[in-house]
């Protein structure tokens, strides 16, 4: 390949495909390279995508995309050793327009990359990019083995561990910025899933777990319902895992055994195990001369504690990157200054706005009390309120009892939480 | 449902490469007190055998954690060559 492209995109995940699709639609000459055998081969996520960003790009995409279930039921469970408390939220408004869908990435990413191909982008799988091509201090293309391929702009869409961003000097990796996600796909009959999660036929549920499941390490568990399987997993901060000397893979194993979880997955068969790091607070430089960074590669994720978002941010940033490239092409100026328009677009869209809104969330969410004290207090309070053993107290007195010795800290946490979330 | 990490990895599809994509200079591992690698790797690819850290690149699911989690910085991380390594069927 000696051809020169307008744009080369590294990685055919949602960020890369959104950029490729948008650019190809605008008539540009786009190459998208993917190191996997097929788009999605290397990609891991919890299992739910918020629909908003993709709906802007491909209106009503769910009518043709391989989505699993539309999420209409949201659950949050506080887990203790022998008890649990679940908040169960159902909302018909989550349907119109659809708020989120559960998906399986291997299927979904192939579909999305194919939309870019249909629009005119050239997709080449089985290509690992080894290096960037430089002319003085400007990125001018990519190197893969013996091949050097040139482009006006390179878009790094190479995921959470973006070696492209690192090579361009836009990213430094630090363990405290990352969480580790581990996941299982557990096969169950469609009807069993709908019965266990109280779902109308075809609808989906998302259930988050806080507390005992992460052994008091900041993080949580999740279950997302697919058509005939569940996505079951755990997310934990890596530095805290190391500090506590806990085997990562043992946490997900024990999660399966928790009585609340065990009931939901009972009789199921594990089809696949996967894991990936998540750039929780690893936001890095998003542009330099001749290059833009989208999605996880740029650390564009938001964790509010309740909504965990990466894919929608990747898609929105991919589309914004395409806009910025279009403008740069018109001016024939691919300098850092010209490409900074990308950041301007993100700041005026939800991507960097939402990241700014929840800037304090990661720090708040690293508070150990959220994973130990609070689930415990909640479970104990409800235990005391619901148990009859001869000496009942009023609810308020029970509250005073279970919070004894921690009330000052709890008030500060409450105020901190209100500010951060 | 409670299956070991080895059994879990048996459920994952791989195109195994003969070329090692992650290189670990284990000469510094004996000085390392933390041995963080024994905990963070979700595929249990780092093991302690007779006091020495061993890294097995086959069965690596490319999560990326060893890129930045080794306190001694002795892990030289790269992805497998194009087309090789893990390929998820569900993801």
Short mmCIF file of C-alpha atoms in Angstrom, two decimals:
data_model
loop_
_atom_site.label_atom_id
_atom_site.label_comp_id
_atom_site.label_asym_id
_atom_site.label_seq_id
_atom_site.Cartn_x
_atom_site.Cartn_y
_atom_site.Cartn_z
CA UNK A 1 0.00 0.00 0.00
CA UNK A 2 1.63 3.22 -1.09
CA UNK A 3 -1.54 5.16 -1.58
CA UNK A 4 -2.14 8.26 0.51
CA UNK A 5 -5.39 8.59 2.39
CA UNK A 6 -7.19 11.67 3.61
CA UNK A 7 -7.57 9.99 6.98
CA UNK A 8 -6.28 6.79 8.60
CA UNK A 9 -8.20 5.55 11.61
CA UNK A 10 -6.49 3.14 14.00
CA UNK A 11 -9.08 0.80 15.52
CA UNK A 12 -12.53 -0.28 14.33
CA UNK A 13 -14.35 0.07 17.65
CA UNK A 14 -17.28 2.48 18.07
CA UNK A 15 -15.08 5.62 18.08
CA UNK A 16 -13.19 4.58 14.96
CA UNK A 17 -16.29 3.42 13.11
CA UNK A 18 -18.22 6.60 13.99
CA UNK A 19 -15.35 8.69 12.61
CA UNK A 20 -14.96 6.48 9.53
CA UNK A 21 -18.69 6.50 8.80
CA UNK A 22 -18.97 10.28 9.17
CA UNK A 23 -15.88 10.95 7.04
CA UNK A 24 -16.84 8.50 4.32
CA UNK A 25 -20.31 10.11 4.17
CA UNK A 26 -18.61 13.45 3.61
CA UNK A 27 -16.79 11.88 0.66
CA UNK A 28 -13.31 11.57 2.13
CA UNK A 29 -10.85 8.82 1.34
CA UNK A 30 -10.75 6.86 4.61
CA UNK A 31 -8.74 3.83 5.72
CA UNK A 32 -9.68 2.10 8.95
CA UNK A 33 -7.26 -0.52 10.26
CA UNK A 34 -8.07 -3.07 12.96
CA UNK A 35 -5.64 -5.42 14.70
CA UNK A 36 -8.30 -8.07 15.36
CA UNK A 37 -9.52 -10.70 12.93
CA UNK A 38 -12.73 -8.67 12.74
CA UNK A 39 -14.04 -5.47 14.36
CA UNK A 40 -15.08 -6.28 17.92
CA UNK A 41 -12.73 -9.27 18.26
CA UNK A 42 -10.72 -7.47 20.94
CA UNK A 43 -13.43 -5.34 22.48
CA UNK A 44 -14.92 -5.68 25.93
CA UNK A 45 -17.59 -3.64 27.69
CA UNK A 46 -20.01 -4.18 30.54
CA UNK A 47 -22.83 -4.63 28.15
CA UNK A 48 -25.00 -1.54 27.87
CA UNK A 49 -24.80 1.35 25.40
CA UNK A 50 -26.68 4.61 25.86
CA UNK A 51 -28.46 5.27 22.59
CA UNK A 52 -28.34 9.05 22.32
CA UNK A 53 -25.03 9.49 20.47
CA UNK A 54 -25.57 6.79 17.87
CA UNK A 55 -29.16 7.90 17.31
CA UNK A 56 -27.83 11.29 16.20
CA UNK A 57 -25.55 9.61 13.69
CA UNK A 58 -27.83 6.79 12.52
CA UNK A 59 -31.43 7.67 13.44
CA UNK A 60 -33.37 4.72 14.82
CA UNK A 61 -30.31 2.48 14.45
CA UNK A 62 -31.95 -0.14 16.70
CA UNK A 63 -34.30 -1.11 13.88
CA UNK A 64 -31.40 -2.72 12.03
CA UNK A 65 -28.49 -2.96 14.49
CA UNK A 66 -27.83 -6.19 16.41
CA UNK A 67 -29.02 -4.89 19.78
CA UNK A 68 -29.96 -7.40 22.46
CA UNK A 69 -32.59 -5.72 24.67
CA UNK A 70 -33.87 -2.20 25.32
CA UNK A 71 -33.29 -1.42 29.00
CA UNK A 72 -36.53 -0.43 30.74
CA UNK A 73 -35.67 -1.57 34.23
CA UNK A 74 -32.75 -0.27 36.32
CA UNK A 75 -31.76 -1.91 39.57
CA UNK A 76 -29.22 -0.94 42.18
CA UNK A 77 -28.38 -3.51 44.82
CA UNK A 78 -26.45 -3.01 48.05
CA UNK A 79 -24.85 -6.31 48.91
CA UNK A 80 -23.90 -7.50 52.37
CA UNK A 81 -22.80 -10.95 53.41
CA UNK A 82 -26.19 -12.45 54.09
CA UNK A 83 -28.56 -9.68 53.02
CA UNK A 84 -29.15 -7.19 50.25
CA UNK A 85 -31.26 -4.14 49.50
CA UNK A 86 -32.38 -3.43 45.95
CA UNK A 87 -33.74 -0.28 44.43
CA UNK A 88 -35.87 -1.31 41.47
CA UNK A 89 -36.74 1.42 38.99
CA UNK A 90 -39.07 0.86 36.06
CA UNK A 91 -39.83 3.63 33.66
CA UNK A 92 -41.89 3.57 30.49
CA UNK A 93 -40.18 6.84 29.53
CA UNK A 94 -36.97 4.86 29.00
CA UNK A 95 -38.59 3.59 25.76
CA UNK A 96 -39.35 6.85 23.95
CA UNK A 97 -36.79 7.51 22.73
CA UNK A 98 -34.89 4.39 23.80
CA UNK A 99 -32.44 5.31 26.54
CA UNK A 100 -30.09 2.35 26.33
CA UNK A 101 -29.61 -1.11 24.88
CA UNK A 102 -27.70 -4.14 26.00
CA UNK A 103 -25.36 -5.34 23.27
CA UNK A 104 -22.67 -7.92 22.55
CA UNK A 105 -19.66 -6.18 21.09
CA UNK A 106 -18.39 -8.84 18.70
CA UNK A 107 -21.64 -8.64 16.75
CA UNK A 108 -22.35 -4.96 17.26
CA UNK A 109 -18.91 -3.63 16.32
CA UNK A 110 -18.91 -5.66 13.11
CA UNK A 111 -22.25 -4.19 12.18
CA UNK A 112 -21.12 -0.63 12.92
CA UNK A 113 -17.81 -0.99 11.05
CA UNK A 114 -19.76 -2.36 8.13
CA UNK A 115 -21.88 0.81 8.09
CA UNK A 116 -18.65 2.74 7.57
CA UNK A 117 -17.66 0.37 4.75
CA UNK A 118 -21.07 0.77 3.09
CA UNK A 119 -20.55 4.53 3.28
CA UNK A 120 -17.27 4.13 1.39
CA UNK A 121 -14.53 3.63 4.01
CA UNK A 122 -11.86 1.00 3.43
CA UNK A 123 -11.58 -1.46 6.33
CA UNK A 124 -8.51 -3.68 6.73
CA UNK A 125 -8.50 -6.12 9.67
CA UNK A 126 -5.50 -8.14 10.92
CA UNK A 127 -3.30 -5.02 10.96
CA UNK A 128 -1.38 -4.00 14.05
CA UNK A 129 -0.02 -0.47 13.79
CA UNK A 130 3.55 -0.51 15.10
CA UNK A 131 4.35 3.15 14.94
CA UNK A 132 3.34 6.56 13.73
CA UNK A 133 4.95 8.09 10.68
CA UNK A 134 6.44 11.49 11.35
CA UNK A 135 7.65 14.45 9.31
CA UNK A 136 9.50 16.70 11.70
CA UNK A 137 7.02 17.06 14.58
CA UNK A 138 3.92 16.28 12.60
CA UNK A 139 2.17 12.90 12.38
CA UNK A 140 1.90 11.97 8.70
CA UNK A 141 0.74 8.36 8.74
CA UNK A 142 1.23 4.92 10.22
CA UNK A 143 3.78 2.12 10.12
CA UNK A 144 2.72 -1.52 10.18
CA UNK A 145 5.54 -4.01 9.65
CA UNK A 146 7.17 -3.04 6.35
CA UNK A 147 4.22 -0.91 5.27
CA UNK A 148 4.20 2.86 5.60
CA UNK A 149 0.89 4.49 4.83
CA UNK A 150 0.42 8.23 4.66
CA UNK A 151 -2.53 10.42 5.53
CA UNK A 152 -3.34 14.05 6.25
CA UNK A 153 -4.73 13.08 9.62
CA UNK A 154 -4.42 9.97 11.78
CA UNK A 155 -7.28 9.31 14.21
CA UNK A 156 -6.23 7.19 17.19
CA UNK A 157 -9.23 5.05 18.13
CA UNK A 158 -7.12 2.30 19.63
CA UNK A 159 -8.86 1.98 22.96
CA UNK A 160 -8.07 2.28 26.65
CA UNK A 161 -4.42 1.31 26.24
CA UNK A 162 -3.78 3.67 23.35
CA UNK A 163 -0.23 3.05 22.25
CA UNK A 164 -0.77 5.62 19.47
CA UNK A 165 -1.46 8.39 22.01
CA UNK A 166 1.58 7.33 23.98
CA UNK A 167 3.80 7.39 20.88
CA UNK A 168 2.48 10.85 20.04
CA UNK A 169 3.38 12.06 23.54
CA UNK A 170 -0.25 12.69 24.45
CA UNK A 171 -0.59 10.05 27.13
CA UNK A 172 1.21 8.73 30.18
CA UNK A 173 -0.15 5.63 31.89
CA UNK A 174 -0.58 5.53 35.64
CA UNK A 175 -2.09 2.62 37.51
CA UNK A 176 -4.28 4.79 39.73
CA UNK A 177 -6.16 6.10 36.71
CA UNK A 178 -7.46 2.69 35.69
CA UNK A 179 -10.05 0.20 36.78
CA UNK A 180 -10.19 -3.42 35.69
CA UNK A 181 -13.38 -4.91 34.33
CA UNK A 182 -13.94 -8.67 34.21
CA UNK A 183 -16.96 -10.26 32.66
CA UNK A 184 -18.69 -13.51 31.85
CA UNK A 185 -21.35 -14.26 29.27
CA UNK A 186 -23.76 -16.70 30.90
CA UNK A 187 -26.23 -18.48 28.68
CA UNK A 188 -29.83 -18.84 29.87
CA UNK A 189 -33.16 -19.38 28.08
CA UNK A 190 -34.98 -16.22 27.04
CA UNK A 191 -37.97 -16.99 29.24
CA UNK A 192 -35.82 -17.69 32.30
CA UNK A 193 -34.16 -14.28 31.91
CA UNK A 194 -37.49 -12.51 31.55
CA UNK A 195 -38.96 -14.31 34.57
CA UNK A 196 -35.97 -13.69 36.84
CA UNK A 197 -35.71 -10.01 35.99
CA UNK A 198 -39.45 -9.41 35.79
CA UNK A 199 -39.37 -8.32 32.17
CA UNK A 200 -42.03 -7.98 29.55
CA UNK A 201 -41.04 -9.99 26.48
CA UNK A 202 -38.09 -8.39 24.72
CA UNK A 203 -37.34 -5.79 27.39
CA UNK A 204 -34.06 -5.61 29.27
CA UNK A 205 -32.70 -4.88 32.72
CA UNK A 206 -29.48 -3.42 34.06
CA UNK A 207 -28.51 -4.24 37.62
CA UNK A 208 -25.57 -2.69 39.45
CA UNK A 209 -24.18 -4.10 42.70
CA UNK A 210 -22.32 -2.21 45.39
CA UNK A 211 -20.71 -3.54 48.55
CA UNK A 212 -19.52 -6.96 49.57
CA UNK A 213 -19.01 -8.08 45.94
CA UNK A 214 -15.79 -6.09 45.51
CA UNK A 215 -14.40 -6.99 48.93
CA UNK A 216 -14.61 -3.37 50.02
CA UNK A 217 -12.49 -2.22 47.07
CA UNK A 218 -13.97 0.75 45.21
CA UNK A 219 -15.87 -0.61 42.23
CA UNK A 220 -18.96 -2.70 41.73
CA UNK A 221 -20.70 -5.58 40.05
CA UNK A 222 -23.11 -5.62 37.14
CA UNK A 223 -25.59 -7.82 35.33
CA UNK A 224 -27.04 -6.85 31.97
CA UNK A 225 -29.68 -8.98 30.28
CA UNK A 226 -29.07 -10.00 26.69
CA UNK A 227 -31.58 -11.99 24.60
CA UNK A 228 -30.41 -15.44 25.65
CA UNK A 229 -27.52 -14.62 27.97
CA UNK A 230 -26.46 -12.41 30.84
CA UNK A 231 -23.40 -10.17 30.91
CA UNK A 232 -22.14 -10.62 34.47
CA UNK A 233 -19.09 -8.82 35.79
CA UNK A 234 -17.04 -6.83 38.21
CA UNK A 235 -15.15 -3.54 38.00
CA UNK A 236 -12.44 -2.67 40.56
CA UNK A 237 -9.75 -0.03 40.87
CA UNK A 238 -6.42 -1.73 40.11
CA UNK A 239 -4.22 0.10 42.64
CA UNK A 240 -6.59 -0.83 45.46
CA UNK A 241 -6.68 -4.44 44.37
CA UNK A 242 -2.89 -4.57 44.54
CA UNK A 243 -2.84 -2.79 47.89
CA UNK A 244 -5.23 -5.34 49.37
CA UNK A 245 -3.44 -8.27 47.70
CA UNK A 246 -6.62 -9.73 46.26
CA UNK A 247 -6.60 -11.86 43.08
CA UNK A 248 -8.68 -10.05 40.48
CA UNK A 249 -10.17 -13.20 38.98
CA UNK A 250 -11.17 -14.50 42.41
CA UNK A 251 -13.48 -11.50 42.84
CA UNK A 252 -15.64 -12.38 39.84
CA UNK A 253 -15.59 -16.01 40.89
CA UNK A 254 -16.93 -15.12 44.31
CA UNK A 255 -19.45 -12.72 42.78
CA UNK A 256 -21.05 -15.74 41.07
CA UNK A 257 -21.40 -17.40 44.47
CA UNK A 258 -23.07 -14.48 46.22
CA UNK A 259 -26.58 -15.72 47.12
CA UNK A 260 -28.30 -12.82 45.32
CA UNK A 261 -26.26 -13.29 42.16
CA UNK A 262 -26.30 -17.10 42.32
CA UNK A 263 -30.10 -17.10 42.12
CA UNK A 264 -30.05 -14.92 39.01
CA UNK A 265 -27.50 -17.00 37.11
CA UNK A 266 -28.55 -20.43 38.39
CA UNK A 267 -28.50 -23.17 35.76
CA UNK A 268 -26.67 -20.94 33.30
CA UNK A 269 -23.60 -21.93 31.34
CA UNK A 270 -20.56 -19.65 31.07
CA UNK A 271 -19.89 -19.15 27.36
CA UNK A 272 -17.03 -16.69 27.53
CA UNK A 273 -14.76 -14.86 29.96
CA UNK A 274 -13.23 -11.50 29.13
CA UNK A 275 -11.45 -8.60 30.81
CA UNK A 276 -10.22 -5.11 30.02
CA UNK A 277 -8.91 -2.01 31.72
CA UNK A 278 -11.12 1.09 31.89
CA UNK A 279 -9.57 4.58 31.73
CA UNK A 280 -11.56 5.93 34.70
CA UNK A 281 -9.51 9.11 35.14
CA UNK A 282 -7.00 8.81 32.36
CA UNK A 283 -7.99 11.72 30.20
CA UNK A 284 -5.14 12.68 27.92
CA UNK A 285 -4.26 15.10 25.14
CA UNK A 286 -6.83 14.84 22.37
CA UNK A 287 -5.00 16.39 19.42
CA UNK A 288 -1.59 17.21 18.06
CA UNK A 289 -0.14 18.05 14.64
CA UNK A 290 -1.72 15.59 12.21
CA UNK A 291 -3.51 13.51 14.82
CA UNK A 292 -6.75 13.30 16.82
CA UNK A 293 -7.67 10.91 19.65
CA UNK A 294 -11.21 9.58 20.19
CA UNK A 295 -13.09 7.45 22.73
CA UNK A 296 -11.34 5.39 25.40
CA UNK A 297 -7.98 6.22 23.78
CA UNK A 298 -8.47 9.79 24.97
CA UNK A 299 -9.94 8.67 28.30
CA UNK A 300 -13.38 9.94 27.30
CA UNK A 301 -15.47 8.01 29.82
CA UNK A 302 -17.88 9.08 32.55
CA UNK A 303 -18.69 7.20 35.70
CA UNK A 304 -21.34 8.92 37.80
CA UNK A 305 -21.73 5.88 40.03
CA UNK A 306 -25.05 5.07 38.36
CA UNK A 307 -24.39 5.65 34.68
CA UNK A 308 -21.18 4.12 33.34
CA UNK A 309 -20.50 5.49 29.90
CA UNK A 310 -17.84 4.90 27.29
CA UNK A 311 -19.39 3.83 24.02
CA UNK A 312 -21.66 6.85 23.57
CA UNK A 313 -18.72 9.14 24.32
CA UNK A 314 -16.61 7.26 21.77
CA UNK A 315 -19.28 7.60 19.09
CA UNK A 316 -19.86 11.30 19.77
CA UNK A 317 -16.12 12.01 19.81
CA UNK A 318 -15.63 10.03 16.58
CA UNK A 319 -18.30 12.11 14.88
CA UNK A 320 -16.75 15.33 16.24
CA UNK A 321 -13.32 14.24 14.98
CA UNK A 322 -14.85 13.84 11.51
CA UNK A 323 -16.19 17.42 11.66
CA UNK A 324 -12.79 18.73 12.71
CA UNK A 325 -11.08 16.85 9.87
CA UNK A 326 -13.58 18.21 7.36
CA UNK A 327 -12.76 21.75 8.44
CA UNK A 328 -9.02 21.06 8.34
CA UNK A 329 -9.36 19.58 4.84
CA UNK A 330 -11.16 22.71 3.65
CA UNK A 331 -8.31 24.88 4.95
CA UNK A 332 -5.67 22.29 3.99
CA UNK A 333 -4.24 22.89 7.44
CA UNK A 334 -3.60 19.88 9.66
CA UNK A 335 -1.66 21.65 12.36
CA UNK A 336 -2.36 21.30 16.04
CA UNK A 337 -4.01 24.72 16.00
CA UNK A 338 -6.34 23.83 13.16
CA UNK A 339 -7.25 20.45 14.71
CA UNK A 340 -7.95 22.04 18.09
CA UNK A 341 -11.41 22.66 16.62
CA UNK A 342 -12.07 19.06 17.69
CA UNK A 343 -11.72 19.97 21.35
CA UNK A 344 -13.92 23.01 20.82
CA UNK A 345 -16.63 20.73 19.41
CA UNK A 346 -16.36 18.31 22.35
CA UNK A 347 -16.61 21.16 24.83
CA UNK A 348 -19.78 22.35 23.18
CA UNK A 349 -21.29 18.91 23.06
CA UNK A 350 -22.08 16.56 25.95
CA UNK A 351 -18.72 14.77 25.77
CA UNK A 352 -16.49 17.23 27.61
CA UNK A 353 -19.45 18.90 29.32
CA UNK A 354 -20.44 15.66 31.07
CA UNK A 355 -16.82 14.86 31.91
CA UNK A 356 -16.53 18.29 33.53
CA UNK A 357 -19.83 17.83 35.39
CA UNK A 358 -18.66 14.56 36.93
CA UNK A 359 -15.04 15.61 37.41
CA UNK A 360 -15.25 15.10 41.14
CA UNK A 361 -17.12 11.80 40.94
CA UNK A 362 -14.08 9.47 40.69
CA UNK A 363 -12.56 10.91 43.85
CA UNK A 364 -15.85 10.61 45.71
CA UNK A 365 -16.40 7.09 44.38
CA UNK A 366 -13.02 5.99 45.75
CA UNK A 367 -14.30 6.46 49.29
CA UNK A 368 -14.10 3.03 50.96
CA UNK A 369 -17.17 3.74 53.08
CA UNK A 370 -19.37 3.52 49.98
CA UNK A 371 -18.39 -0.13 49.56
CA UNK A 372 -18.26 -1.22 53.18
CA UNK A 373 -20.04 1.00 55.70
CA UNK A 374 -23.04 2.13 53.67
CA UNK A 375 -24.20 -1.23 52.33
CA UNK A 376 -23.71 -2.62 55.85
CA UNK A 377 -25.67 0.19 57.53
CA UNK A 378 -28.48 -0.07 54.98
CA UNK A 379 -28.76 -3.83 55.37
CA UNK A 380 -28.61 -3.63 59.18
CA UNK A 381 -31.21 -0.91 59.35
CA UNK A 382 -33.62 -2.91 57.21
CA UNK A 383 -32.82 -6.04 59.17
CA UNK A 384 -33.65 -4.30 62.43
CA UNK A 385 -36.81 -2.77 61.01
CA UNK A 386 -38.13 -6.02 59.62
CA UNK A 387 -37.15 -8.41 62.40
CA UNK A 388 -39.46 -9.12 65.31
CA UNK A 389 -37.60 -10.51 68.27
CA UNK A 390 -39.40 -9.04 71.24
CA UNK A 391 -37.90 -5.59 71.65
CA UNK A 392 -38.74 -3.19 68.82
CA UNK A 393 -37.45 0.34 68.53
CA UNK A 394 -38.89 3.20 66.51
CA UNK A 395 -37.37 3.56 63.00
CA UNK A 396 -35.57 6.75 63.93
CA UNK A 397 -33.96 5.12 66.96
CA UNK A 398 -32.86 2.21 64.79
CA UNK A 399 -31.28 4.72 62.41
CA UNK A 400 -29.41 6.31 65.28
CA UNK A 401 -28.32 2.88 66.46
CA UNK A 402 -26.88 1.64 63.14
CA UNK A 403 -25.09 4.90 62.37
CA UNK A 404 -23.54 5.27 65.81
CA UNK A 405 -19.94 6.46 65.68
CA UNK A 406 -20.07 7.24 61.95
CA UNK A 407 -22.60 10.05 61.73
CA UNK A 408 -20.19 12.95 61.28
CA UNK A 409 -18.35 11.15 58.47
CA UNK A 410 -21.67 10.23 56.90
CA UNK A 411 -22.88 13.81 56.85
CA UNK A 412 -19.66 14.92 55.14
CA UNK A 413 -19.97 12.06 52.65
CA UNK A 414 -23.54 13.06 51.90
CA UNK A 415 -22.53 16.65 51.22
CA UNK A 416 -19.54 15.48 49.17
CA UNK A 417 -21.75 13.12 47.22
CA UNK A 418 -24.31 15.78 46.44
CA UNK A 419 -21.56 17.99 45.04
CA UNK A 420 -19.74 15.28 43.09
CA UNK A 421 -22.70 13.39 41.64
CA UNK B 1 -20.85 -21.95 37.98
CA UNK B 2 -17.79 -21.50 40.13
CA UNK B 3 -15.05 -22.44 37.70
CA UNK B 4 -11.32 -21.85 37.94
CA UNK B 5 -9.43 -19.26 35.95
CA UNK B 6 -7.88 -22.03 33.81
CA UNK B 7 -11.34 -23.32 32.93
CA UNK B 8 -12.46 -19.77 32.19
CA UNK B 9 -9.56 -19.25 29.79
CA UNK B 10 -10.52 -22.52 28.14
CA UNK B 11 -13.74 -20.79 27.05
CA UNK B 12 -11.88 -17.99 25.27
CA UNK B 13 -10.89 -18.22 21.59
CA UNK B 14 -7.26 -17.57 20.65
CA UNK B 15 -5.15 -17.43 17.52
CA UNK B 16 -1.90 -18.29 19.23
CA UNK B 17 1.21 -16.56 17.93
CA UNK B 18 4.69 -18.01 18.33
CA UNK B 19 5.98 -14.49 18.86
CA UNK B 20 5.81 -13.21 22.45
CA UNK B 21 3.92 -9.86 22.53
CA UNK B 22 4.64 -9.03 26.18
CA UNK B 23 8.21 -9.18 27.41
CA UNK B 24 8.98 -9.27 31.12
CA UNK B 25 12.47 -8.66 32.45
CA UNK B 26 12.13 -10.86 35.52
CA UNK B 27 15.66 -10.13 36.76
CA UNK B 28 14.27 -7.32 38.94
CA UNK B 29 11.30 -9.30 40.27
CA UNK B 30 13.19 -10.84 43.19
CA UNK B 31 13.71 -7.32 44.59
CA UNK B 32 10.00 -6.55 44.29
CA UNK B 33 8.06 -6.82 47.54
CA UNK B 34 4.64 -6.01 46.12
CA UNK B 35 4.52 -8.58 43.33
CA UNK B 36 1.47 -6.74 42.06
CA UNK B 37 1.36 -8.89 38.93
CA UNK B 38 0.15 -11.85 41.01
CA UNK B 39 -3.02 -9.86 41.79
CA UNK B 40 -3.97 -7.58 38.90
CA UNK B 41 -3.72 -9.97 35.93
CA UNK B 42 -7.29 -11.23 35.34
CA UNK B 43 -5.95 -14.18 33.35
CA UNK B 44 -3.44 -15.21 36.02
CA UNK B 45 -0.59 -15.12 33.50
CA UNK B 46 1.97 -14.18 36.17
CA UNK B 47 2.84 -16.95 38.61
CA UNK B 48 5.38 -17.46 41.34
CA UNK B 49 7.39 -20.64 40.87
CA UNK B 50 10.14 -21.44 43.37
CA UNK B 51 10.36 -17.80 44.32
CA UNK B 52 10.59 -16.60 40.72
CA UNK B 53 8.02 -14.71 38.68
CA UNK B 54 7.04 -16.48 35.48
CA UNK B 55 5.02 -14.87 32.69
CA UNK B 56 3.10 -16.96 30.18
CA UNK B 57 1.95 -14.91 27.17
CA UNK B 58 -0.27 -17.66 25.81
CA UNK B 59 -3.71 -17.23 27.29
CA UNK B 60 -3.24 -13.47 27.64
CA UNK B 61 -6.59 -11.78 27.00
CA UNK B 62 -4.97 -8.40 26.24
CA UNK B 63 -6.73 -6.44 28.97
CA UNK B 64 -3.80 -4.02 29.18
CA UNK B 65 -3.38 -4.03 32.98
CA UNK B 66 0.30 -5.09 32.92
CA UNK B 67 1.13 -2.11 30.68
CA UNK B 68 1.13 0.18 33.72
CA UNK B 69 0.55 -1.87 36.87
CA UNK B 70 4.02 -3.34 37.43
CA UNK B 71 5.65 -1.25 40.18
CA UNK B 72 9.13 -2.04 38.83
CA UNK B 73 8.17 -1.15 35.27
CA UNK B 74 9.71 -4.33 33.85
CA UNK B 75 6.78 -5.23 31.59
CA UNK B 76 7.34 -4.31 27.96
CA UNK B 77 3.78 -4.33 26.68
CA UNK B 78 2.66 -4.64 23.10
CA UNK B 79 -0.35 -6.12 21.36
CA UNK B 80 -0.01 -9.41 19.49
CA UNK B 81 0.66 -9.13 15.76
CA UNK B 82 -2.34 -8.38 13.56
CA UNK B 83 -4.87 -11.22 13.53
CA UNK B 84 -3.26 -13.02 16.46
CA UNK B 85 -4.23 -13.25 20.11
CA UNK B 86 -7.69 -13.29 21.62
CA UNK B 87 -10.83 -13.06 19.51
CA UNK B 88 -14.03 -12.70 21.45
CA UNK B 89 -17.12 -14.28 20.00
CA UNK B 90 -19.49 -12.35 22.26
CA UNK B 91 -17.41 -9.52 23.75
#
